[in-house]
Amino acid sequence: MVAIAETGSFTQAAERVHKTQSAVSMQMKRLEERIGREIFARAGRGVRLTDDGERLLDYARRIVWLQTECLARFAEGDLAGRVRLGLPDDYAERYLPEILARFARAHPRAEVTVVCEPTDMLVARIGSGDLDLAIITEARHRGSIETIRTEALLWVGSGRHRTHAQTPLPLALGRPACVWRAAALAALERVGRPNRILFVSWSSTAVGAAVLAGLAVSVLPESALRPGMRILSPADGFPALPTCRIGLMRPRIPEPMPLADALAAQIRECLDNLGIAAE
């Protein structure tokens, strides 16, 4: 089912799972009979998921990952080699220490290569096969993406300055393609608050430096808050922002990747148990 959803084709899905198209069709028919709902609908020459199919897809992916995680755990002692992980630096400072520490303890013979880049660049690297896993800001991207964490997106300013009271409001934001930037500007436009973009960078370290220096206000997810930052609320004149969905992205390949599977399992576990950074 996951293969059909990702390829939009029974034929391509059958090739991926090494079965005949008729066998795949029969399995999907049995699955629909089992749950009593239609999962797929025709869409031109291909197929698309129905609303019930979309709901089932999340469970299907979790079932596949759970099986993979189970097998990887029993083979942990034999895992060795290199796994390539990408994530934006917005998340690196908060997530990486725990993820890498746990993974190193469980797989001492494994090597982890980490790449810190914006989400769009990481998605491109996944597509070209340069990465085995990527933690991304889930938005308009398509592919094998599993939502692993949802956080509030917050307005932040310096706790030692009153930059947030300035008019026009000085902003430190990501590049034009950044979804957080788009959300921030749209929210300010809705309430009619004048603003100007003072700093632009894909690096959250640079954006955070501008905020802590009292030069600008920005937007960050909860886990990216740093000491010295102040959360700005509607009481301060800042409108609510949408939530930030964080996803785990994998290449669309049929080959088993035990080391990447083990790292993915560790990432899920760490982010499930991760608290919110102290303000």
PDB file of C-alpha atoms in Angstrom:
ATOM      1  CA  MET A   1       0.000   0.000   0.000  1.00  0.00           C
ATOM      2  CA  VAL A   2       2.818   2.416   0.863  1.00  0.00           C
ATOM      3  CA  ALA A   3       4.536   1.680  -2.443  1.00  0.00           C
ATOM      4  CA  ILE A   4       1.326   2.356  -4.391  1.00  0.00           C
ATOM      5  CA  ALA A   5       0.728   5.599  -2.510  1.00  0.00           C
ATOM      6  CA  GLU A   6       4.270   6.803  -3.251  1.00  0.00           C
ATOM      7  CA  THR A   7       4.365   5.801  -6.917  1.00  0.00           C
ATOM      8  CA  GLY A   8       0.702   6.380  -7.822  1.00  0.00           C
ATOM      9  CA  SER A   9       0.782   3.163  -9.808  1.00  0.00           C
ATOM     10  CA  PHE A  10       0.054  -0.508  -9.126  1.00  0.00           C
ATOM     11  CA  THR A  11       2.558  -1.461 -11.831  1.00  0.00           C
ATOM     12  CA  GLN A  12       5.447   0.553 -10.360  1.00  0.00           C
ATOM     13  CA  ALA A  13       4.570  -0.565  -6.849  1.00  0.00           C
ATOM     14  CA  ALA A  14       4.633  -4.214  -7.956  1.00  0.00           C
ATOM     15  CA  GLU A  15       8.144  -3.715  -9.368  1.00  0.00           C
ATOM     16  CA  ARG A  16       9.284  -2.130  -6.119  1.00  0.00           C
ATOM     17  CA  VAL A  17       8.039  -4.974  -3.899  1.00  0.00           C
ATOM     18  CA  HIS A  18       9.068  -7.678  -6.400  1.00  0.00           C
ATOM     19  CA  LYS A  19       5.567  -9.066  -6.990  1.00  0.00           C
ATOM     20  CA  THR A  20       3.282  -9.325  -9.997  1.00  0.00           C
ATOM     21  CA  GLN A  21       0.706  -6.609 -10.540  1.00  0.00           C
ATOM     22  CA  SER A  22      -2.103  -9.127 -10.127  1.00  0.00           C
ATOM     23  CA  ALA A  23      -0.692 -10.234  -6.760  1.00  0.00           C
ATOM     24  CA  VAL A  24      -0.526  -6.621  -5.568  1.00  0.00           C
ATOM     25  CA  SER A  25      -4.073  -5.963  -6.774  1.00  0.00           C
ATOM     26  CA  MET A  26      -5.309  -9.055  -4.946  1.00  0.00           C
ATOM     27  CA  GLN A  27      -3.574  -7.994  -1.725  1.00  0.00           C
ATOM     28  CA  MET A  28      -5.104  -4.518  -1.907  1.00  0.00           C
ATOM     29  CA  LYS A  29      -8.540  -5.997  -2.566  1.00  0.00           C
ATOM     30  CA  ARG A  30      -8.184  -8.165   0.538  1.00  0.00           C
ATOM     31  CA  LEU A  31      -7.039  -5.159   2.558  1.00  0.00           C
ATOM     32  CA  GLU A  32     -10.085  -3.159   1.461  1.00  0.00           C
ATOM     33  CA  GLU A  33     -12.334  -6.093   2.366  1.00  0.00           C
ATOM     34  CA  ARG A  34     -10.631  -6.370   5.759  1.00  0.00           C
ATOM     35  CA  ILE A  35     -11.255  -2.738   6.746  1.00  0.00           C
ATOM     36  CA  GLY A  36     -14.540  -2.432   4.862  1.00  0.00           C
ATOM     37  CA  ARG A  37     -13.508   0.749   3.028  1.00  0.00           C
ATOM     38  CA  GLU A  38     -12.188   1.701  -0.400  1.00  0.00           C
ATOM     39  CA  ILE A  39      -8.539   2.714  -0.221  1.00  0.00           C
ATOM     40  CA  PHE A  40      -7.784   3.708  -3.817  1.00  0.00           C
ATOM     41  CA  ALA A  41      -9.600   5.652  -6.518  1.00  0.00           C
ATOM     42  CA  ARG A  42      -8.692   6.018 -10.191  1.00  0.00           C
ATOM     43  CA  ALA A  43      -6.839   9.221 -11.180  1.00  0.00           C
ATOM     44  CA  GLY A  44      -6.242   9.280 -14.932  1.00  0.00           C
ATOM     45  CA  ARG A  45      -3.815   6.486 -15.738  1.00  0.00           C
ATOM     46  CA  GLY A  46      -2.814   6.078 -12.117  1.00  0.00           C
ATOM     47  CA  VAL A  47      -4.484   5.809  -8.739  1.00  0.00           C
ATOM     48  CA  ARG A  48      -4.847   8.077  -5.732  1.00  0.00           C
ATOM     49  CA  LEU A  49      -5.728   7.463  -2.113  1.00  0.00           C
ATOM     50  CA  THR A  50      -9.269   8.040  -0.928  1.00  0.00           C
ATOM     51  CA  ASP A  51      -9.836   9.919   2.335  1.00  0.00           C
ATOM     52  CA  ASP A  52      -9.979   6.560   4.128  1.00  0.00           C
ATOM     53  CA  GLY A  53      -6.796   5.549   2.324  1.00  0.00           C
ATOM     54  CA  GLU A  54      -5.003   8.694   3.538  1.00  0.00           C
ATOM     55  CA  ARG A  55      -5.937   7.823   7.117  1.00  0.00           C
ATOM     56  CA  LEU A  56      -4.774   4.239   6.678  1.00  0.00           C
ATOM     57  CA  LEU A  57      -1.482   5.315   5.086  1.00  0.00           C
ATOM     58  CA  ASP A  58      -0.173   6.759   8.337  1.00  0.00           C
ATOM     59  CA  TYR A  59      -0.790   3.428  10.091  1.00  0.00           C
ATOM     60  CA  ALA A  60       0.723   1.524   7.154  1.00  0.00           C
ATOM     61  CA  ARG A  61       3.966   3.502   7.339  1.00  0.00           C
ATOM     62  CA  ARG A  62       4.145   3.062  11.094  1.00  0.00           C
ATOM     63  CA  ILE A  63       3.643  -0.700  10.708  1.00  0.00           C
ATOM     64  CA  VAL A  64       6.435  -0.894   8.123  1.00  0.00           C
ATOM     65  CA  TRP A  65       8.782   1.170  10.291  1.00  0.00           C
ATOM     66  CA  LEU A  66       7.936  -0.899  13.381  1.00  0.00           C
ATOM     67  CA  GLN A  67       8.819  -4.109  11.567  1.00  0.00           C
ATOM     68  CA  THR A  68      12.059  -2.589  10.318  1.00  0.00           C
ATOM     69  CA  GLU A  69      12.926  -1.280  13.774  1.00  0.00           C
ATOM     70  CA  CYS A  70      12.233  -4.672  15.345  1.00  0.00           C
ATOM     71  CA  LEU A  71      14.519  -6.491  12.921  1.00  0.00           C
ATOM     72  CA  ALA A  72      17.198  -3.814  13.274  1.00  0.00           C
ATOM     73  CA  ARG A  73      17.180  -4.093  17.065  1.00  0.00           C
ATOM     74  CA  PHE A  74      17.860  -7.832  16.928  1.00  0.00           C
ATOM     75  CA  ALA A  75      20.708  -7.258  14.489  1.00  0.00           C
ATOM     76  CA  GLU A  76      22.229  -4.311  16.381  1.00  0.00           C
ATOM     77  CA  GLY A  77      25.406  -6.086  17.404  1.00  0.00           C
ATOM     78  CA  ASP A  78      26.379  -6.692  13.774  1.00  0.00           C
ATOM     79  CA  LEU A  79      25.715  -3.197  12.413  1.00  0.00           C
ATOM     80  CA  ALA A  80      28.681  -1.310  11.032  1.00  0.00           C
ATOM     81  CA  GLY A  81      29.380   1.131   8.220  1.00  0.00           C
ATOM     82  CA  ARG A  82      28.406   4.712   7.436  1.00  0.00           C
ATOM     83  CA  VAL A  83      25.039   6.439   7.573  1.00  0.00           C
ATOM     84  CA  ARG A  84      24.422   9.982   6.290  1.00  0.00           C
ATOM     85  CA  LEU A  85      22.060  12.264   8.198  1.00  0.00           C
ATOM     86  CA  GLY A  86      20.934  15.760   7.252  1.00  0.00           C
ATOM     87  CA  LEU A  87      19.058  18.370   9.275  1.00  0.00           C
ATOM     88  CA  PRO A  88      18.739  22.162   9.429  1.00  0.00           C
ATOM     89  CA  ASP A  89      20.875  23.862  12.043  1.00  0.00           C
ATOM     90  CA  ASP A  90      17.588  25.075  13.599  1.00  0.00           C
ATOM     91  CA  TYR A  91      17.332  21.553  15.033  1.00  0.00           C
ATOM     92  CA  ALA A  92      20.960  20.450  15.235  1.00  0.00           C
ATOM     93  CA  GLU A  93      21.856  22.079  18.562  1.00  0.00           C
ATOM     94  CA  ARG A  94      18.790  20.697  20.295  1.00  0.00           C
ATOM     95  CA  TYR A  95      18.413  17.249  18.713  1.00  0.00           C
ATOM     96  CA  LEU A  96      21.870  16.024  17.742  1.00  0.00           C
ATOM     97  CA  PRO A  97      23.586  15.555  21.133  1.00  0.00           C
ATOM     98  CA  GLU A  98      21.044  13.021  22.404  1.00  0.00           C
ATOM     99  CA  ILE A  99      20.574  11.281  19.043  1.00  0.00           C
ATOM    100  CA  LEU A 100      24.305  10.829  18.415  1.00  0.00           C
ATOM    101  CA  ALA A 101      25.078   9.803  22.003  1.00  0.00           C
ATOM    102  CA  ARG A 102      22.426   7.066  22.033  1.00  0.00           C
ATOM    103  CA  PHE A 103      23.279   5.843  18.548  1.00  0.00           C
ATOM    104  CA  ALA A 104      27.001   5.663  19.308  1.00  0.00           C
ATOM    105  CA  ARG A 105      26.332   3.599  22.423  1.00  0.00           C
ATOM    106  CA  ALA A 106      24.090   1.174  20.540  1.00  0.00           C
ATOM    107  CA  HIS A 107      26.296   0.946  17.420  1.00  0.00           C
ATOM    108  CA  PRO A 108      29.921   1.653  18.308  1.00  0.00           C
ATOM    109  CA  ARG A 109      31.167   0.437  14.905  1.00  0.00           C
ATOM    110  CA  ALA A 110      28.917   2.823  12.926  1.00  0.00           C
ATOM    111  CA  GLU A 111      30.040   6.131  11.438  1.00  0.00           C
ATOM    112  CA  VAL A 112      27.547   9.011  11.176  1.00  0.00           C
ATOM    113  CA  THR A 113      28.108  11.801   8.640  1.00  0.00           C
ATOM    114  CA  VAL A 114      26.007  14.883   9.467  1.00  0.00           C
ATOM    115  CA  VAL A 115      25.076  17.613   6.980  1.00  0.00           C
ATOM    116  CA  CYS A 116      23.434  20.852   8.203  1.00  0.00           C
ATOM    117  CA  GLU A 117      21.534  22.658   5.454  1.00  0.00           C
ATOM    118  CA  PRO A 118      18.087  24.215   4.886  1.00  0.00           C
ATOM    119  CA  THR A 119      15.170  21.853   4.325  1.00  0.00           C
ATOM    120  CA  ASP A 120      14.910  22.475   0.564  1.00  0.00           C
ATOM    121  CA  MET A 121      18.551  21.536   0.070  1.00  0.00           C
ATOM    122  CA  LEU A 122      18.179  18.421   2.219  1.00  0.00           C
ATOM    123  CA  VAL A 123      15.140  17.305   0.206  1.00  0.00           C
ATOM    124  CA  ALA A 124      17.214  17.662  -2.966  1.00  0.00           C
ATOM    125  CA  ARG A 125      20.040  15.631  -1.410  1.00  0.00           C
ATOM    126  CA  ILE A 126      17.605  12.862  -0.462  1.00  0.00           C
ATOM    127  CA  GLY A 127      16.330  12.831  -4.035  1.00  0.00           C
ATOM    128  CA  SER A 128      19.842  12.552  -5.473  1.00  0.00           C
ATOM    129  CA  GLY A 129      20.871   9.822  -3.027  1.00  0.00           C
ATOM    130  CA  ASP A 130      23.403  11.956  -1.130  1.00  0.00           C
ATOM    131  CA  LEU A 131      21.678  11.342   2.218  1.00  0.00           C
ATOM    132  CA  ASP A 132      20.158   8.292   3.895  1.00  0.00           C
ATOM    133  CA  LEU A 133      17.961  10.269   6.324  1.00  0.00           C
ATOM    134  CA  ALA A 134      16.918  13.867   6.801  1.00  0.00           C
ATOM    135  CA  ILE A 135      15.103  15.635   9.614  1.00  0.00           C
ATOM    136  CA  ILE A 136      13.180  18.404   7.845  1.00  0.00           C
ATOM    137  CA  THR A 137      10.535  21.026   8.365  1.00  0.00           C
ATOM    138  CA  GLU A 138       7.570  19.268   6.823  1.00  0.00           C
ATOM    139  CA  ALA A 139       5.539  21.547   4.567  1.00  0.00           C
ATOM    140  CA  ARG A 140       4.901  21.267   0.840  1.00  0.00           C
ATOM    141  CA  HIS A 141       7.458  18.529   0.238  1.00  0.00           C
ATOM    142  CA  ARG A 142       6.428  15.174  -1.176  1.00  0.00           C
ATOM    143  CA  GLY A 143       8.046  11.823  -0.698  1.00  0.00           C
ATOM    144  CA  SER A 144       8.633   9.308   2.041  1.00  0.00           C
ATOM    145  CA  ILE A 145       8.074  11.722   4.929  1.00  0.00           C
ATOM    146  CA  GLU A 146       6.993  10.635   8.395  1.00  0.00           C
ATOM    147  CA  THR A 147       5.857  13.274  10.879  1.00  0.00           C
ATOM    148  CA  ILE A 148       7.871  12.679  14.052  1.00  0.00           C
ATOM    149  CA  ARG A 149       7.191  15.828  16.071  1.00  0.00           C
ATOM    150  CA  THR A 150       4.840  18.826  16.114  1.00  0.00           C
ATOM    151  CA  GLU A 151       5.741  22.034  17.916  1.00  0.00           C
ATOM    152  CA  ALA A 152       4.372  25.547  18.278  1.00  0.00           C
ATOM    153  CA  LEU A 153       6.029  28.180  16.091  1.00  0.00           C
ATOM    154  CA  LEU A 154       6.801  31.185  18.302  1.00  0.00           C
ATOM    155  CA  TRP A 155       7.710  34.836  17.998  1.00  0.00           C
ATOM    156  CA  VAL A 156      10.954  35.477  19.875  1.00  0.00           C
ATOM    157  CA  GLY A 157      12.877  38.539  20.913  1.00  0.00           C
ATOM    158  CA  SER A 158      15.697  39.407  23.279  1.00  0.00           C
ATOM    159  CA  GLY A 159      14.904  39.184  26.973  1.00  0.00           C
ATOM    160  CA  ARG A 160      17.144  42.217  27.629  1.00  0.00           C
ATOM    161  CA  HIS A 161      15.777  44.577  24.964  1.00  0.00           C
ATOM    162  CA  ARG A 162      12.440  46.005  23.825  1.00  0.00           C
ATOM    163  CA  THR A 163      13.021  45.442  20.131  1.00  0.00           C
ATOM    164  CA  HIS A 164       9.518  43.990  19.853  1.00  0.00           C
ATOM    165  CA  ALA A 165       8.022  47.418  20.617  1.00  0.00           C
ATOM    166  CA  GLN A 166       9.705  49.202  17.701  1.00  0.00           C
ATOM    167  CA  THR A 167       7.813  50.515  14.673  1.00  0.00           C
ATOM    168  CA  PRO A 168       8.355  49.344  12.036  1.00  0.00           C
ATOM    169  CA  LEU A 169       9.172  45.988  13.599  1.00  0.00           C
ATOM    170  CA  PRO A 170      12.720  44.823  12.667  1.00  0.00           C
ATOM    171  CA  LEU A 171      12.808  41.170  11.614  1.00  0.00           C
ATOM    172  CA  ALA A 172      15.497  38.512  11.265  1.00  0.00           C
ATOM    173  CA  LEU A 173      14.181  35.739   9.012  1.00  0.00           C
ATOM    174  CA  GLY A 174      15.180  32.944   6.676  1.00  0.00           C
ATOM    175  CA  ARG A 175      15.449  33.193   2.935  1.00  0.00           C
ATOM    176  CA  PRO A 176      12.345  33.866   0.751  1.00  0.00           C
ATOM    177  CA  ALA A 177      11.663  30.125   0.367  1.00  0.00           C
ATOM    178  CA  CYS A 178      11.464  29.637   4.165  1.00  0.00           C
ATOM    179  CA  VAL A 179       7.975  28.571   5.297  1.00  0.00           C
ATOM    180  CA  TRP A 180       8.483  30.181   8.719  1.00  0.00           C
ATOM    181  CA  ARG A 181       9.278  33.501   7.035  1.00  0.00           C
ATOM    182  CA  ALA A 182       6.122  33.274   4.937  1.00  0.00           C
ATOM    183  CA  ALA A 183       4.018  32.475   8.025  1.00  0.00           C
ATOM    184  CA  ALA A 184       5.502  35.389   9.991  1.00  0.00           C
ATOM    185  CA  LEU A 185       4.971  37.960   7.238  1.00  0.00           C
ATOM    186  CA  ALA A 186       1.422  36.740   6.551  1.00  0.00           C
ATOM    187  CA  ALA A 187       0.538  36.981  10.257  1.00  0.00           C
ATOM    188  CA  LEU A 188       1.870  40.538  10.532  1.00  0.00           C
ATOM    189  CA  GLU A 189       0.023  41.551   7.378  1.00  0.00           C
ATOM    190  CA  ARG A 190      -3.246  40.196   8.810  1.00  0.00           C
ATOM    191  CA  VAL A 191      -2.993  42.443  11.856  1.00  0.00           C
ATOM    192  CA  GLY A 192      -1.626  45.379   9.882  1.00  0.00           C
ATOM    193  CA  ARG A 193       1.661  45.669  11.780  1.00  0.00           C
ATOM    194  CA  PRO A 194       4.392  47.586   9.895  1.00  0.00           C
ATOM    195  CA  ASN A 195       7.675  45.697   9.624  1.00  0.00           C
ATOM    196  CA  ARG A 196      10.989  45.583   7.815  1.00  0.00           C
ATOM    197  CA  ILE A 197      13.334  42.684   7.214  1.00  0.00           C
ATOM    198  CA  LEU A 198      16.662  43.625   8.705  1.00  0.00           C
ATOM    199  CA  PHE A 199      18.579  40.317   8.547  1.00  0.00           C
ATOM    200  CA  VAL A 200      18.211  37.323   6.210  1.00  0.00           C
ATOM    201  CA  SER A 201      20.021  34.009   6.631  1.00  0.00           C
ATOM    202  CA  TRP A 202      19.349  30.291   6.234  1.00  0.00           C
ATOM    203  CA  SER A 203      21.405  29.777   9.400  1.00  0.00           C
ATOM    204  CA  SER A 204      19.412  29.845  12.635  1.00  0.00           C
ATOM    205  CA  THR A 205      22.675  30.580  14.461  1.00  0.00           C
ATOM    206  CA  ALA A 206      22.984  33.884  12.593  1.00  0.00           C
ATOM    207  CA  VAL A 207      19.292  34.709  13.021  1.00  0.00           C
ATOM    208  CA  GLY A 208      19.476  33.856  16.728  1.00  0.00           C
ATOM    209  CA  ALA A 209      22.510  36.112  17.147  1.00  0.00           C
ATOM    210  CA  ALA A 210      20.556  39.062  15.742  1.00  0.00           C
ATOM    211  CA  VAL A 211      17.687  38.320  18.132  1.00  0.00           C
ATOM    212  CA  LEU A 212      19.899  37.970  21.226  1.00  0.00           C
ATOM    213  CA  ALA A 213      21.717  41.202  20.345  1.00  0.00           C
ATOM    214  CA  GLY A 214      18.379  43.002  20.461  1.00  0.00           C
ATOM    215  CA  LEU A 215      18.539  43.925  16.785  1.00  0.00           C
ATOM    216  CA  ALA A 216      15.475  42.071  15.535  1.00  0.00           C
ATOM    217  CA  VAL A 217      12.549  39.751  16.273  1.00  0.00           C
ATOM    218  CA  SER A 218      12.236  36.314  14.654  1.00  0.00           C
ATOM    219  CA  VAL A 219      10.198  33.085  14.669  1.00  0.00           C
ATOM    220  CA  LEU A 220      11.421  29.719  15.985  1.00  0.00           C
ATOM    221  CA  PRO A 221       9.916  26.380  17.021  1.00  0.00           C
ATOM    222  CA  GLU A 222       9.767  25.637  20.736  1.00  0.00           C
ATOM    223  CA  SER A 223      12.775  23.324  20.826  1.00  0.00           C
ATOM    224  CA  ALA A 224      15.007  25.952  19.170  1.00  0.00           C
ATOM    225  CA  LEU A 225      14.586  28.514  21.961  1.00  0.00           C
ATOM    226  CA  ARG A 226      17.854  29.652  23.542  1.00  0.00           C
ATOM    227  CA  PRO A 227      18.665  31.166  26.923  1.00  0.00           C
ATOM    228  CA  GLY A 228      18.162  34.921  26.750  1.00  0.00           C
ATOM    229  CA  MET A 229      15.243  34.760  24.320  1.00  0.00           C
ATOM    230  CA  ARG A 230      11.776  35.956  25.226  1.00  0.00           C
ATOM    231  CA  ILE A 231       8.569  34.464  23.812  1.00  0.00           C
ATOM    232  CA  LEU A 232       6.336  37.209  22.403  1.00  0.00           C
ATOM    233  CA  SER A 233       2.613  36.575  22.857  1.00  0.00           C
ATOM    234  CA  PRO A 234      -0.623  38.162  21.595  1.00  0.00           C
ATOM    235  CA  ALA A 235      -0.459  40.361  24.702  1.00  0.00           C
ATOM    236  CA  ASP A 236       2.733  41.836  23.207  1.00  0.00           C
ATOM    237  CA  GLY A 237       0.933  42.446  19.915  1.00  0.00           C
ATOM    238  CA  PHE A 238       2.099  39.324  18.093  1.00  0.00           C
ATOM    239  CA  PRO A 239      -0.489  37.131  16.330  1.00  0.00           C
ATOM    240  CA  ALA A 240      -0.563  33.353  16.692  1.00  0.00           C
ATOM    241  CA  LEU A 241       1.470  31.327  14.198  1.00  0.00           C
ATOM    242  CA  PRO A 242       0.817  27.865  12.709  1.00  0.00           C
ATOM    243  CA  THR A 243       2.410  24.794  14.222  1.00  0.00           C
ATOM    244  CA  CYS A 244       5.728  23.479  12.991  1.00  0.00           C
ATOM    245  CA  ARG A 245       5.668  19.866  11.803  1.00  0.00           C
ATOM    246  CA  ILE A 246       9.020  18.110  11.834  1.00  0.00           C
ATOM    247  CA  GLY A 247       9.409  15.133   9.536  1.00  0.00           C
ATOM    248  CA  LEU A 248      11.820  12.293   8.881  1.00  0.00           C
ATOM    249  CA  MET A 249      12.519  11.817   5.173  1.00  0.00           C
ATOM    250  CA  ARG A 250      14.003   8.747   3.489  1.00  0.00           C
ATOM    251  CA  PRO A 251      14.990   7.988  -0.127  1.00  0.00           C
ATOM    252  CA  ARG A 252      12.489   6.030  -2.176  1.00  0.00           C
ATOM    253  CA  ILE A 253      14.540   2.882  -2.551  1.00  0.00           C
ATOM    254  CA  PRO A 254      13.574  -0.755  -2.079  1.00  0.00           C
ATOM    255  CA  GLU A 255      16.940  -1.957  -0.748  1.00  0.00           C
ATOM    256  CA  PRO A 256      17.133  -2.706   2.991  1.00  0.00           C
ATOM    257  CA  MET A 257      19.289  -0.235   4.932  1.00  0.00           C
ATOM    258  CA  PRO A 258      19.667  -1.650   8.462  1.00  0.00           C
ATOM    259  CA  LEU A 259      21.995   1.102   9.699  1.00  0.00           C
ATOM    260  CA  ALA A 260      19.719   3.896   8.444  1.00  0.00           C
ATOM    261  CA  ASP A 261      16.716   2.052   9.878  1.00  0.00           C
ATOM    262  CA  ALA A 262      18.428   1.833  13.269  1.00  0.00           C
ATOM    263  CA  LEU A 263      19.267   5.554  13.216  1.00  0.00           C
ATOM    264  CA  ALA A 264      15.689   6.392  12.197  1.00  0.00           C
ATOM    265  CA  ALA A 265      14.382   4.384  15.150  1.00  0.00           C
ATOM    266  CA  GLN A 266      16.761   6.223  17.475  1.00  0.00           C
ATOM    267  CA  ILE A 267      15.626   9.597  16.106  1.00  0.00           C
ATOM    268  CA  ARG A 268      11.964   8.750  16.694  1.00  0.00           C
ATOM    269  CA  GLU A 269      12.674   7.618  20.233  1.00  0.00           C
ATOM    270  CA  CYS A 270      14.745  10.697  21.077  1.00  0.00           C
ATOM    271  CA  LEU A 271      12.240  13.174  19.673  1.00  0.00           C
ATOM    272  CA  ASP A 272       9.353  11.403  21.398  1.00  0.00           C
ATOM    273  CA  ASN A 273      11.114  11.857  24.733  1.00  0.00           C
ATOM    274  CA  LEU A 274      12.497  15.330  24.035  1.00  0.00           C
ATOM    275  CA  GLY A 275      11.291  18.099  26.305  1.00  0.00           C
ATOM    276  CA  ILE A 276      11.004  21.737  25.354  1.00  0.00           C
ATOM    277  CA  ALA A 277      14.085  23.906  25.583  1.00  0.00           C
ATOM    278  CA  ALA A 278      14.167  26.221  28.556  1.00  0.00           C
ATOM    279  CA  GLU A 279      13.277  29.829  27.858  1.00  0.00           C
TER     280      GLU A 279
END
